[in-house]
Coordinates of C-alpha atoms and ligand atoms in Angstrom, one line a residue:
M442 CA 0.2 -0.1 0.1
G443 CA 1.4 3.4 -1.0
I444 CA 1.9 6.2 1.6
S445 CA -1.0 8.0 0.2
A446 CA -2.9 5.4 0.4
A447 CA -4.0 5.5 4.6
P448 CA -5.1 4.4 6.7
G449 CA -2.4 1.7 7.8
M450 CA 0.9 4.4 8.3
T451 CA 3.9 2.8 10.1
S452 CA 5.3 5.0 12.1
E453 CA 7.9 5.6 9.6
E454 CA 5.3 6.8 7.2
I455 CA 3.8 9.4 9.0
V456 CA 7.0 10.8 10.7
A457 CA 8.4 10.7 7.2
L458 CA 5.3 12.3 5.5
S459 CA 4.7 15.1 8.9
R460 CA 8.4 16.0 8.5
A461 CA 7.9 16.8 4.8
H462 CA 5.2 18.8 4.7
T463 CA 4.3 20.6 7.8
I464 CA 6.6 22.8 10.3
F465 CA 6.5 21.6 14.4
S466 CA 6.6 24.2 16.7
W467 CA 9.9 25.5 18.5
S468 CA 12.1 23.5 16.3
V469 CA 15.1 23.5 13.7
Q470 CA 13.4 21.3 11.6
G471 CA 16.4 19.6 10.2
A472 CA 16.9 17.6 13.9
L473 CA 13.6 16.7 14.3
D474 CA 13.0 13.1 15.3
P475 CA 9.1 12.6 16.3
I476 CA 7.6 10.1 17.9
A477 CA 4.4 9.0 15.5
I478 CA 1.2 8.5 18.2
D479 CA -1.9 6.7 17.0
R480 CA -4.4 6.4 20.1
A481 CA -4.7 7.3 23.3
E482 CA -5.9 6.3 26.5
G483 CA -6.2 7.1 30.1
V484 CA -2.4 7.8 30.6
Y485 CA -1.2 5.6 27.9
L486 CA -0.2 6.8 24.6
Y487 CA 0.5 4.3 22.2
T488 CA 2.4 4.0 18.7
P489 CA 1.0 3.3 15.6
E490 CA 2.5 -0.4 16.1
G491 CA 1.2 -0.8 20.0
R492 CA 4.2 0.5 21.5
R493 CA 2.9 1.9 24.7
I494 CA 4.0 5.2 26.7
L495 CA 3.3 6.6 29.9
D496 CA 2.0 10.3 29.4
F497 CA 3.8 11.8 32.3
N498 CA 3.1 15.4 31.2
A499 CA -0.3 15.3 30.5
Q500 CA 1.2 16.4 26.8
L501 CA 1.5 20.3 27.4
M502 CA 0.3 20.2 31.1
S503 CA -3.2 20.0 29.6
V504 CA -4.4 16.7 29.0
N505 CA -6.2 17.2 32.3
I506 CA -8.4 14.4 32.8
G507 CA -6.9 11.8 30.9
H508 CA -6.9 10.6 27.1
G509 CA -10.0 9.4 25.6
D510 CA -12.5 9.8 28.0
Q511 CA -15.8 8.5 26.2
R512 CA -17.8 11.0 28.4
V513 CA -16.4 14.2 26.5
I514 CA -15.7 12.2 23.3
R515 CA -20.2 11.9 23.0
A516 CA -20.8 15.6 24.1
I517 CA -18.6 16.5 21.2
T518 CA -20.2 14.2 18.9
E519 CA -23.9 15.1 20.4
Q520 CA -23.0 18.7 19.9
A521 CA -21.2 18.6 16.5
T522 CA -24.7 16.3 15.2
K523 CA -27.0 18.9 16.4
L524 CA -25.1 22.5 15.7
Q525 CA -21.9 22.7 14.7
Y526 CA -21.4 26.5 14.2
V527 CA -23.0 29.6 14.1
Q528 CA -20.9 32.6 14.5
P529 CA -20.7 34.7 18.0
A530 CA -23.3 37.0 17.7
F531 CA -25.5 34.5 18.3
A532 CA -26.6 32.9 21.5
T533 CA -27.0 29.0 21.9
E534 CA -28.0 26.6 24.9
I535 CA -24.5 25.3 25.4
R536 CA -23.1 28.8 25.9
A537 CA -25.7 29.6 28.3
R538 CA -24.4 26.2 30.1
L539 CA -21.0 26.8 30.3
G540 CA -21.2 30.4 30.9
R541 CA -23.3 29.6 34.2
K542 CA -21.0 26.9 35.1
M543 CA -17.8 28.6 34.8
A544 CA -19.2 31.8 36.8
E545 CA -19.8 28.7 39.7
I546 CA -16.5 27.4 39.5
M547 CA -14.4 30.9 39.2
P548 CA -12.8 32.5 41.8
G549 CA -15.2 35.8 43.7
D550 CA -17.0 37.6 41.7
M551 CA -15.4 36.5 38.6
N552 CA -18.8 35.3 36.9
K553 CA -18.1 36.8 32.4
V554 CA -16.0 35.2 30.4
F555 CA -15.1 35.6 26.6
F556 CA -14.0 32.7 24.9
T557 CA -11.2 32.3 22.4
L558 CA -9.1 29.4 20.7
G559 CA -6.4 28.9 23.1
G560 CA -4.4 30.6 25.8
A561 CA -2.3 33.5 24.1
E562 CA -5.8 35.0 22.1
A563 CA -7.0 34.5 26.1
V564 CA -3.7 36.6 27.0
E565 CA -4.1 39.4 24.3
N566 CA -7.7 40.1 25.2
A567 CA -6.8 40.5 28.7
I568 CA -4.4 43.3 27.5
K569 CA -7.3 44.8 25.2
L570 CA -9.7 44.5 28.6
A571 CA -6.9 46.3 30.7
R572 CA -5.9 49.0 28.9
H573 CA -9.4 49.6 27.6
V574 CA -10.8 49.9 31.3
T575 CA -8.1 51.7 32.7
G576 CA -7.3 54.1 29.5
R577 CA -3.5 53.3 30.6
H578 CA -1.5 51.2 28.1
K579 CA 1.8 50.0 30.2
L580 CA 2.0 45.9 31.1
L581 CA 4.2 45.1 33.7
A582 CA 5.5 41.3 33.4
R583 CA 8.3 39.0 34.5
Y584 CA 11.6 37.4 33.0
R585 CA 10.3 33.6 34.3
A586 CA 7.0 33.7 32.5
Y587 CA 5.4 32.2 29.2
H588 CA 2.2 33.4 28.2
G589 CA 2.1 32.1 24.4
A590 CA 3.3 33.2 20.6
T591 CA 0.9 35.7 19.3
A592 CA 2.6 39.3 19.0
G593 CA 1.2 40.6 22.6
A594 CA 1.6 37.4 24.5
M595 CA 4.6 36.8 23.1
T596 CA 6.0 40.7 24.3
L597 CA 4.8 39.8 27.6
T598 CA 6.8 36.4 27.9
G599 CA 10.1 36.6 29.8
D600 CA 12.0 33.2 28.3
Y601 CA 14.1 33.0 25.2
R602 CA 11.0 32.3 23.3
R603 CA 10.3 36.0 23.0
W604 CA 14.0 36.9 21.6
A605 CA 13.9 35.5 18.1
N606 CA 10.3 37.6 18.0
E607 CA 11.3 40.5 18.9
P608 CA 10.4 43.7 18.6
G609 CA 7.2 43.1 20.0
I610 CA 4.3 45.2 21.0
V611 CA 4.8 48.6 23.0
G612 CA 4.8 49.3 26.5
V613 CA 5.7 45.7 27.9
I614 CA 8.0 46.3 31.3
R615 CA 9.6 43.7 33.6
Y616 CA 9.3 43.8 37.0
P617 CA 11.6 41.2 39.5
D618 CA 10.2 37.4 39.6
T619 CA 9.6 35.7 42.7
H620 CA 12.6 32.9 42.0
K621 CA 16.1 34.1 40.1
W622 CA 17.0 31.5 38.0
G623 CA 20.5 29.6 39.5
E624 CA 19.5 30.0 42.6
K625 CA 17.8 27.4 44.9
E626 CA 15.5 29.5 47.5
P627 CA 12.6 32.7 46.3
R628 CA 13.3 35.9 47.0
P629 CA 12.2 37.2 50.2
V630 CA 8.3 38.1 49.3
G631 CA 9.0 41.8 50.7
E632 CA 11.5 42.4 48.4
A633 CA 10.0 41.0 45.5
L634 CA 7.0 43.1 46.6
Q635 CA 9.3 46.1 47.1
G636 CA 10.6 45.7 43.5
L637 CA 7.2 45.7 41.9
E638 CA 6.4 48.7 43.6
D639 CA 9.7 50.9 42.3
V640 CA 8.6 49.5 38.8
I641 CA 5.4 50.9 39.3
K642 CA 6.4 54.1 40.8
Y643 CA 9.5 54.6 38.6
E644 CA 6.9 53.6 35.2
G645 CA 4.2 56.5 36.8
P646 CA 1.1 54.3 37.8
Q647 CA -1.1 56.7 36.1
S648 CA 0.3 55.0 32.8
V649 CA 0.1 51.3 33.9
A650 CA -2.8 49.3 32.6
A651 CA -1.7 45.7 33.9
V652 CA 0.0 43.5 36.2
F653 CA 0.3 40.1 34.5
L654 CA 1.8 36.8 36.4
E655 CA 1.7 33.3 35.8
T656 CA -0.5 32.3 39.1
V657 CA 2.3 29.2 39.3
V658 CA 5.0 29.9 37.1
G659 CA 4.7 26.6 34.4
T660 CA 7.2 26.0 31.7
N661 CA 9.6 28.2 33.2
G662 CA 10.4 25.8 36.2
I663 CA 6.9 25.4 38.6
L664 CA 7.7 28.4 40.8
I665 CA 5.0 28.4 43.0
P666 CA 4.4 31.6 45.0
P667 CA 5.7 32.0 48.3
D668 CA 2.6 32.9 51.1
G669 CA 2.2 36.2 50.9
Y670 CA 2.9 36.9 47.6
L671 CA -0.3 37.0 45.6
A672 CA -2.0 39.3 48.3
G673 CA 0.9 41.5 48.1
V674 CA 0.6 42.4 44.2
R675 CA -3.3 42.3 45.0
E676 CA -2.9 45.2 47.1
I677 CA -0.1 47.1 45.0
C678 CA -2.7 46.6 41.8
D679 CA -5.5 48.1 44.3
R680 CA -3.8 51.4 45.5
Y681 CA -2.4 52.3 42.2
G682 CA -5.8 51.3 39.9
I683 CA -4.0 49.0 37.7
M684 CA -5.6 45.5 37.1
M685 CA -4.0 42.0 38.0
V686 CA -4.3 39.3 35.7
C687 CA -3.5 36.3 36.8
D688 CA -2.5 33.8 33.6
E689 CA -3.7 30.1 34.8
V690 CA -3.5 28.6 31.2
M691 CA -1.6 25.8 32.9
A692 CA -2.3 26.3 36.9
G693 CA -6.1 26.3 35.9
F694 CA -8.3 23.3 36.3
G695 CA -7.1 21.4 38.7
R696 CA -3.7 21.1 37.6
T697 CA -2.8 22.5 41.3
G698 CA -5.6 20.5 43.4
R699 CA -7.7 23.9 43.3
W700 CA -9.9 24.7 40.3
F701 CA -7.5 27.4 40.1
A702 CA -4.1 27.9 41.5
V703 CA -5.2 31.7 42.8
D704 CA -7.5 29.2 45.1
H705 CA -5.0 28.4 47.2
W706 CA -4.6 32.0 48.7
D707 CA -7.9 33.0 48.6
V708 CA -7.1 36.2 46.0
V709 CA -9.2 37.2 43.2
P710 CA -7.5 38.8 40.1
D711 CA -9.4 41.2 38.1
I712 CA -8.7 39.3 35.2
M713 CA -7.8 35.5 34.7
T714 CA -6.6 33.7 31.2
M715 CA -7.5 30.4 31.0
A716 CA -6.9 27.0 28.3
K717 CA -5.8 23.6 28.2
G718 CA -7.4 21.8 31.2
L719 CA -10.4 24.0 30.2
T720 CA -10.9 20.9 27.4
S721 CA -8.3 18.8 28.5
S722 CA -7.3 20.0 24.7
Y723 CA -9.9 17.4 23.6
L724 CA -10.7 20.9 21.0
P725 CA -9.2 24.0 21.1
L726 CA -10.7 26.6 23.8
G727 CA -9.5 29.4 25.9
A728 CA -11.1 32.1 27.8
V729 CA -10.5 35.0 29.7
A730 CA -12.9 35.9 33.0
V731 CA -13.5 38.8 34.3
R732 CA -14.7 40.3 37.6
D733 CA -17.9 42.6 37.7
H734 CA -16.8 45.6 37.6
I735 CA -15.0 44.9 34.3
S736 CA -18.7 43.5 33.0
E737 CA -20.4 46.4 34.4
W738 CA -18.0 48.8 33.0
L739 CA -18.4 46.6 29.4
D740 CA -22.4 47.5 30.0
T741 CA -21.3 50.8 28.9
H742 CA -18.5 50.4 26.8
Q743 CA -18.1 48.6 23.6
F744 CA -15.6 45.3 23.7
F745 CA -13.1 45.7 21.0
G746 CA -12.5 42.5 20.5
G747 CA -13.8 38.9 18.2
L748 CA -13.1 36.0 16.8
T749 CA -14.4 33.9 14.3
Y750 CA -14.4 31.1 16.4
S751 CA -15.3 32.7 19.9
S752 CA -17.8 30.7 21.6
H753 CA -17.5 27.7 19.3
P754 CA -20.5 25.3 19.9
V755 CA -18.5 21.9 19.7
S756 CA -15.2 23.2 22.0
L757 CA -17.8 24.3 24.1
A758 CA -19.7 20.9 24.2
A759 CA -16.1 19.9 24.9
A760 CA -15.5 22.0 27.8
L761 CA -18.7 21.7 29.6
A762 CA -18.2 17.5 29.6
T763 CA -14.9 18.0 30.8
I764 CA -15.9 20.5 33.7
E765 CA -18.5 17.7 34.9
V766 CA -15.7 14.8 34.1
Y767 CA -13.5 16.7 36.8
E768 CA -16.9 16.8 39.5
E769 CA -17.8 13.5 38.7
D770 CA -14.3 11.5 39.6
D771 CA -13.4 14.2 42.0
L772 CA -10.2 14.9 40.0
I773 CA -9.2 18.0 41.7
G774 CA -9.5 16.0 44.6
N775 CA -7.5 13.2 43.5
A776 CA -5.1 15.7 42.1
A777 CA -4.5 17.3 45.4
R778 CA -4.6 13.5 46.7
M779 CA -1.9 12.5 44.2
G780 CA 0.2 15.5 44.9
E781 CA 0.8 14.3 48.3
V782 CA 2.1 10.9 46.8
M783 CA 4.1 13.0 44.1
R784 CA 5.8 15.2 47.0
R785 CA 7.1 11.7 48.7
H786 CA 8.4 10.6 45.2
H787 CA 10.6 13.6 44.9
E788 CA 11.9 13.8 48.6
A789 CA 12.6 9.6 47.9
L790 CA 14.6 10.3 44.7
A791 CA 16.1 14.0 46.6
A792 CA 17.3 11.4 49.5
R793 CA 18.7 8.5 46.5
H794 CA 20.0 10.8 43.9
P795 CA 22.6 13.9 44.7
S796 CA 22.0 14.9 41.4
V797 CA 18.4 16.2 42.2
G798 CA 19.1 19.6 43.7
A799 CA 15.5 20.8 44.3
H800 CA 12.2 19.7 44.1
R801 CA 9.0 21.2 44.3
N802 CA 5.3 20.0 43.6
I803 CA 1.5 21.8 44.1
G804 CA -0.9 18.9 43.3
L805 CA 0.2 17.2 40.2
F806 CA 2.5 20.2 39.2
G807 CA 5.9 19.2 39.9
I808 CA 9.6 19.6 38.6
L809 CA 12.7 18.0 40.0
D810 CA 16.0 20.7 39.2
L811 CA 19.0 18.7 38.5
V812 CA 22.9 20.0 39.5
R813 CA 26.1 19.3 39.3
S814 CA 26.7 20.5 42.7
Q815 CA 24.8 21.8 45.4
D816 CA 27.2 23.8 47.2
P817 CA 28.5 25.9 45.1
W818 CA 24.5 25.5 43.5
T819 CA 25.4 24.1 39.8
P820 CA 22.5 23.7 37.7
L821 CA 22.9 20.7 35.0
T822 CA 22.7 22.9 32.1
P823 CA 23.8 26.6 31.8
F824 CA 20.8 29.0 31.2
N825 CA 18.4 28.6 28.7
G826 CA 20.5 25.4 27.5
T827 CA 21.4 21.7 27.8
S828 CA 24.0 19.3 28.5
D829 CA 25.1 16.0 27.7
E830 CA 23.6 14.4 30.6
M831 CA 20.5 16.4 29.8
K832 CA 20.6 14.6 26.5
A833 CA 21.0 11.5 27.5
I834 CA 18.5 11.7 30.6
G835 CA 16.1 12.8 27.5
K836 CA 17.1 9.3 25.0
F837 CA 16.6 7.1 28.4
F838 CA 13.1 8.3 28.9
R839 CA 12.3 7.9 25.0
D840 CA 13.8 4.3 25.2
N841 CA 11.8 3.6 28.3
G842 CA 8.4 4.4 27.2
V843 CA 8.1 7.7 29.1
Y844 CA 6.9 11.0 28.3
V845 CA 7.8 13.8 30.1
M846 CA 8.8 17.3 29.5
L847 CA 12.6 18.3 30.2
A848 CA 13.4 21.8 30.0
N849 CA 16.7 23.2 31.4
N850 CA 18.0 21.7 34.0
S851 CA 14.9 20.4 35.1
I852 CA 12.3 17.5 34.9
H853 CA 8.8 18.0 35.1
T854 CA 6.1 15.6 36.4
N855 CA 2.7 16.7 35.3
P856 CA 0.8 13.2 34.8
P857 CA -3.2 14.0 34.1
L858 CA -5.0 14.4 36.9
C859 CA -6.8 11.1 36.9
I860 CA -3.6 9.0 37.3
N861 CA -3.3 6.9 39.9
E862 CA -0.9 5.7 42.8
E863 CA 0.2 2.7 40.8
Q864 CA 1.0 4.9 37.9
L865 CA 2.8 7.5 39.2
A866 CA 5.2 5.2 40.9
E867 CA 5.4 3.2 37.2
G868 CA 6.5 6.5 36.2
F869 CA 9.1 7.7 39.3
A870 CA 10.5 4.5 38.9
V871 CA 11.9 5.3 35.3
I872 CA 13.0 8.8 36.6
D873 CA 14.6 7.1 39.4
A874 CA 16.8 4.8 37.0
A875 CA 17.6 8.0 34.7
L876 CA 18.9 9.9 37.6
D877 CA 21.4 7.9 37.9
I878 CA 23.3 9.3 34.5
A879 CA 22.7 12.4 36.1
D880 CA 24.6 11.2 38.9
Q881 CA 27.7 10.7 37.4
A882 CA 28.4 14.2 36.8
V883 CA 27.9 14.8 40.4
T884 CA 31.2 16.9 41.7
G885 CA 29.9 18.2 44.9
Ligands
PLP523 C1 0.8 30.2 31.5 C2 0.4 30.1 29.7 N1 0.0 31.0 29.2 C3 0.0 30.8 28.2 C4 0.1 30.2 27.3 C5 -0.2 29.9 25.5 O1 -1.9 29.2 25.3 P1 -1.6 28.6 23.3 O2 -0.4 27.7 23.5 O3 -2.9 27.8 23.8 O4 -2.0 29.7 23.2 C6 0.8 28.6 27.8 C7 0.9 27.7 26.6 O5 1.9 26.8 27.2 C8 1.0 28.8 28.8 O6 1.3 27.9 29.6

């Protein structure tokens, strides 16, 4: 059978054609060697040849309910059969029901959302809203942050992915992170907050529209804000009339063991962005949520945003069914419980492997930082780089059927929220073996 006569392609054929005719994200195309995936169920992916791979990162920390949930697939099918699309000026039952449900689970007086196709567009619309509502233009963001790959979101992004996309939009200014790369402990809360307030004063508070932050920083290192930090940012924003925008695209929808990460600290931002876990990635969907004071402002001012696929009925059906799965299976509770199990695995690995310099997790949002030496603190890679050891660890995971995300000197541990103790143990057993490679690099 020829390559064009699918179905039934081999991994080799799939990879060859995908590489020949499609561009992969964030990669030098000639250096790619992707794995072909045919189907997935629960926490496992399967290649066309039937090889099983444990998904220990829920893809991009997004397939929170796990793969292949028939309840969501049924909801998608039913909605697609009844009404596939109307343009967003129309109202639909699924829009009505999902809107009401989101108002129920979102923090405080957040009661209204604008639906987008993904996280970056949610961030773009957060930028618009913050600027329109305040009449100011400056946006404060941090270095250890990722907010998406569209123009505004990319400019807000602090990490290296921004560099090649510069110059970005005007008016973005950095304020200090809670955690400096290459240091084990976070900055003292007071120092981090003072740094933010200093920047606001230097810039002129009357020109600052918004302070953006990932509530718990994701790809830049699972950085959990120290207690008091978010409340401090809230207080500063209130004092200067600035919108506090929390990006929960990755941290939201149960990843941290609560519906939203802000719930751990009882802080309600003015604007919150979401995507990923909203549909568990079964279909593309993002959302930007606002508090009542912004909804009221929008009652008398035009909203200058729009997308052909805003409030797409089939994506909304996936979202409502996904939220019902979180509730029915108590996946948020499972994330909190399994987060405790994950912490014990992290602790055991840190005790056994000198290369594990630090570990953090909040719910099932976890990471191991690898070092050559703990004193002086020497990460296993340079900033924004890799090393022979990290490459060898990546190969080990691939050879041993576990998909994890590696970034800089870190191994992310972010499985689907439906994972159980046995499956966690299965993943951590492979990580345990992989860490032997890192241990050989330890010098002190
Ligand atoms: C915190 C955060 N914000 C925004 C985005 C962008 O979302 P998307 O890739 O859906 O545009 C991401 C994606 O990883 C993210 O982690």
